[in-house]
Amino acid sequence: MLKNITFETSVFSIDKIIQTDKKQIALVGKSNVGKSSFINAIANHKHLAKVGNTPGKTRSLNYYNVNEEYYIVDLPGYGYSKMSQGEKQNTTNLVDKYLSSNMVTHIFFLVDIRHSATNEDKLMYDYLLSYDIPFTIIANKADKLPKTKIEDHLFDLTKTLFCKELILPFSSENKLNLDIVKEQIESLTE
Ligand code: GDP
């Protein structure tokens, strides 16, 4: 059960990652796609994860402890324009090393349902294929589209990512498919 979610720590370098036997579920996606809001929605808590552009947050792995049983780890968002080239390289290395560390059991990859996949989304998708970690693609902010447009936008994302997987429309705002995601997380962590 997603009962008791608490923020545990932020980690800025790979030598500080939490060494644990607990399962870890990672969230990836570009800055502002809604990863913090996703955590708040599944935790049913408005302010657990800080929503909006907070530069520190975008550089660290942010660990959320669920029921002392497993972790949900929010990874640095890519495409954050205010980051220097050096900072971008550091965060890319941190994400890459963390996802290569065999610690992550599942990844939720968030994209914005309103727009075609960006080059960086495509790059992330290609990375995900190479890690050999099961993942789910979530098209967030579905509340911003009329219901009749959702299918077209999912099709466009599928085309622009060149992906085979189904993409789940989602909204932290109006809770579209929140139950499905919560059930999935529960089954992944049983
Ligand atoms: P992060 O950078 O990926 O952690 O993104 P945030 O969770 O901080 O969200 C960035 C902005 O998008 C904020 O203004 C949120 O309120 C907004 N947002 C996030 N998810 C949704 C959603 O499902 N629907 C709508 N309408 N806005 C969202």
PDB file of C-alpha atoms in Angstrom, residues 80-172:
ATOM      1  CA  TYR A  80      16.657  22.459 -17.763  1.00  0.00           C
ATOM      2  CA  SER A  81      17.812  25.537 -19.644  1.00  0.00           C
ATOM      3  CA  LYS A  82      19.363  27.356 -16.696  1.00  0.00           C
ATOM      4  CA  MET A  83      21.946  24.633 -16.135  1.00  0.00           C
ATOM      5  CA  SER A  84      25.505  25.135 -17.329  1.00  0.00           C
ATOM      6  CA  GLN A  85      27.015  22.625 -19.748  1.00  0.00           C
ATOM      7  CA  GLY A  86      29.151  21.236 -16.903  1.00  0.00           C
ATOM      8  CA  GLU A  87      26.149  20.762 -14.616  1.00  0.00           C
ATOM      9  CA  LYS A  88      24.260  19.034 -17.422  1.00  0.00           C
ATOM     10  CA  GLN A  89      27.150  16.637 -17.950  1.00  0.00           C
ATOM     11  CA  ASN A  90      27.333  15.894 -14.214  1.00  0.00           C
ATOM     12  CA  THR A  91      23.631  15.143 -13.917  1.00  0.00           C
ATOM     13  CA  THR A  92      23.677  13.003 -17.064  1.00  0.00           C
ATOM     14  CA  ASN A  93      26.558  10.992 -15.587  1.00  0.00           C
ATOM     15  CA  LEU A  94      24.758  10.658 -12.256  1.00  0.00           C
ATOM     16  CA  VAL A  95      21.567   9.376 -13.920  1.00  0.00           C
ATOM     17  CA  ASP A  96      23.494   7.048 -16.196  1.00  0.00           C
ATOM     18  CA  LYS A  97      25.571   5.553 -13.376  1.00  0.00           C
ATOM     19  CA  TYR A  98      22.564   5.181 -11.102  1.00  0.00           C
ATOM     20  CA  LEU A  99      20.490   3.444 -13.786  1.00  0.00           C
ATOM     21  CA  SER A 100      23.444   1.187 -14.604  1.00  0.00           C
ATOM     22  CA  SER A 101      23.906   0.208 -10.948  1.00  0.00           C
ATOM     23  CA  ASN A 102      21.431  -2.713 -10.984  1.00  0.00           C
ATOM     24  CA  MET A 103      19.529  -1.130  -8.114  1.00  0.00           C
ATOM     25  CA  VAL A 104      16.458   0.010 -10.022  1.00  0.00           C
ATOM     26  CA  THR A 105      13.630  -2.471 -10.544  1.00  0.00           C
ATOM     27  CA  HIS A 106      11.313  -0.307 -12.636  1.00  0.00           C
ATOM     28  CA  ILE A 107      11.321   3.107 -14.308  1.00  0.00           C
ATOM     29  CA  PHE A 108       8.436   5.468 -14.936  1.00  0.00           C
ATOM     30  CA  PHE A 109       9.316   7.630 -17.935  1.00  0.00           C
ATOM     31  CA  LEU A 110       7.193  10.793 -18.030  1.00  0.00           C
ATOM     32  CA  VAL A 111       6.547  12.753 -21.202  1.00  0.00           C
ATOM     33  CA  ASP A 112       4.216  15.665 -21.877  1.00  0.00           C
ATOM     34  CA  ILE A 113       1.087  14.515 -23.730  1.00  0.00           C
ATOM     35  CA  ARG A 114       0.610  17.923 -25.328  1.00  0.00           C
ATOM     36  CA  HIS A 115       3.807  17.854 -27.398  1.00  0.00           C
ATOM     37  CA  SER A 116       5.762  15.555 -29.671  1.00  0.00           C
ATOM     38  CA  ALA A 117       8.722  13.842 -27.999  1.00  0.00           C
ATOM     39  CA  THR A 118      11.764  16.127 -27.816  1.00  0.00           C
ATOM     40  CA  ASN A 119      15.215  15.001 -28.957  1.00  0.00           C
ATOM     41  CA  GLU A 120      16.107  14.554 -25.309  1.00  0.00           C
ATOM     42  CA  ASP A 121      12.992  12.422 -24.707  1.00  0.00           C
ATOM     43  CA  LYS A 122      14.048  10.249 -27.634  1.00  0.00           C
ATOM     44  CA  LEU A 123      17.568   9.996 -26.225  1.00  0.00           C
ATOM     45  CA  MET A 124      16.158   9.000 -22.835  1.00  0.00           C
ATOM     46  CA  TYR A 125      13.939   6.371 -24.468  1.00  0.00           C
ATOM     47  CA  ASP A 126      16.972   4.922 -26.268  1.00  0.00           C
ATOM     48  CA  TYR A 127      18.898   4.865 -22.982  1.00  0.00           C
ATOM     49  CA  LEU A 128      16.003   3.055 -21.325  1.00  0.00           C
ATOM     50  CA  LEU A 129      16.124   0.323 -23.950  1.00  0.00           C
ATOM     51  CA  SER A 130      19.823  -0.122 -23.284  1.00  0.00           C
ATOM     52  CA  TYR A 131      19.514  -0.482 -19.477  1.00  0.00           C
ATOM     53  CA  ASP A 132      17.411  -3.631 -19.564  1.00  0.00           C
ATOM     54  CA  ILE A 133      15.163  -2.339 -16.770  1.00  0.00           C
ATOM     55  CA  PRO A 134      11.386  -2.663 -17.283  1.00  0.00           C
ATOM     56  CA  PHE A 135       9.747   0.717 -17.786  1.00  0.00           C
ATOM     57  CA  THR A 136       6.361   2.364 -18.228  1.00  0.00           C
ATOM     58  CA  ILE A 137       5.824   5.445 -20.392  1.00  0.00           C
ATOM     59  CA  ILE A 138       3.440   7.951 -18.865  1.00  0.00           C
ATOM     60  CA  ALA A 139       2.000  10.826 -20.902  1.00  0.00           C
ATOM     61  CA  ASN A 140       1.343  13.431 -18.239  1.00  0.00           C
ATOM     62  CA  LYS A 141      -0.871  16.547 -18.212  1.00  0.00           C
ATOM     63  CA  ALA A 142      -3.707  14.784 -20.050  1.00  0.00           C
ATOM     64  CA  ASP A 143      -6.145  17.127 -18.297  1.00  0.00           C
ATOM     65  CA  LYS A 144      -4.820  19.885 -20.568  1.00  0.00           C
ATOM     66  CA  LEU A 145      -6.240  18.200 -23.674  1.00  0.00           C
ATOM     67  CA  PRO A 146      -9.835  17.616 -24.683  1.00  0.00           C
ATOM     68  CA  LYS A 147     -10.615  13.906 -24.191  1.00  0.00           C
ATOM     69  CA  THR A 148     -11.176  13.503 -27.943  1.00  0.00           C
ATOM     70  CA  LYS A 149      -7.558  14.529 -28.656  1.00  0.00           C
ATOM     71  CA  ILE A 150      -5.843  12.126 -26.266  1.00  0.00           C
ATOM     72  CA  GLU A 151      -5.588   9.184 -28.699  1.00  0.00           C
ATOM     73  CA  ASP A 152      -4.080  11.386 -31.454  1.00  0.00           C
ATOM     74  CA  HIS A 153      -1.453  12.741 -29.098  1.00  0.00           C
ATOM     75  CA  LEU A 154      -0.547   9.257 -27.838  1.00  0.00           C
ATOM     76  CA  PHE A 155      -0.111   8.179 -31.449  1.00  0.00           C
ATOM     77  CA  ASP A 156       2.099  11.170 -32.161  1.00  0.00           C
ATOM     78  CA  LEU A 157       4.262  10.408 -29.101  1.00  0.00           C
ATOM     79  CA  THR A 158       4.573   6.785 -30.195  1.00  0.00           C
ATOM     80  CA  LYS A 159       5.722   7.953 -33.626  1.00  0.00           C
ATOM     81  CA  THR A 160       8.165  10.582 -32.380  1.00  0.00           C
ATOM     82  CA  LEU A 161       9.700   8.301 -29.755  1.00  0.00           C
ATOM     83  CA  PHE A 162       9.742   5.388 -32.228  1.00  0.00           C
ATOM     84  CA  CYS A 163       8.468   3.226 -29.413  1.00  0.00           C
ATOM     85  CA  LYS A 164       6.600  -0.093 -29.375  1.00  0.00           C
ATOM     86  CA  GLU A 165       5.287   0.172 -25.845  1.00  0.00           C
ATOM     87  CA  LEU A 166       1.827   1.413 -24.926  1.00  0.00           C
ATOM     88  CA  ILE A 167       1.838   4.915 -23.475  1.00  0.00           C
ATOM     89  CA  LEU A 168      -0.470   5.548 -20.549  1.00  0.00           C
ATOM     90  CA  PRO A 169      -2.266   8.913 -20.511  1.00  0.00           C
ATOM     91  CA  PHE A 170      -2.090  10.357 -17.032  1.00  0.00           C
ATOM     92  CA  SER A 171      -2.838  13.480 -15.048  1.00  0.00           C
ATOM     93  CA  SER A 172      -1.741  14.413 -11.561  1.00  0.00           C
TER      94      SER A 172
END
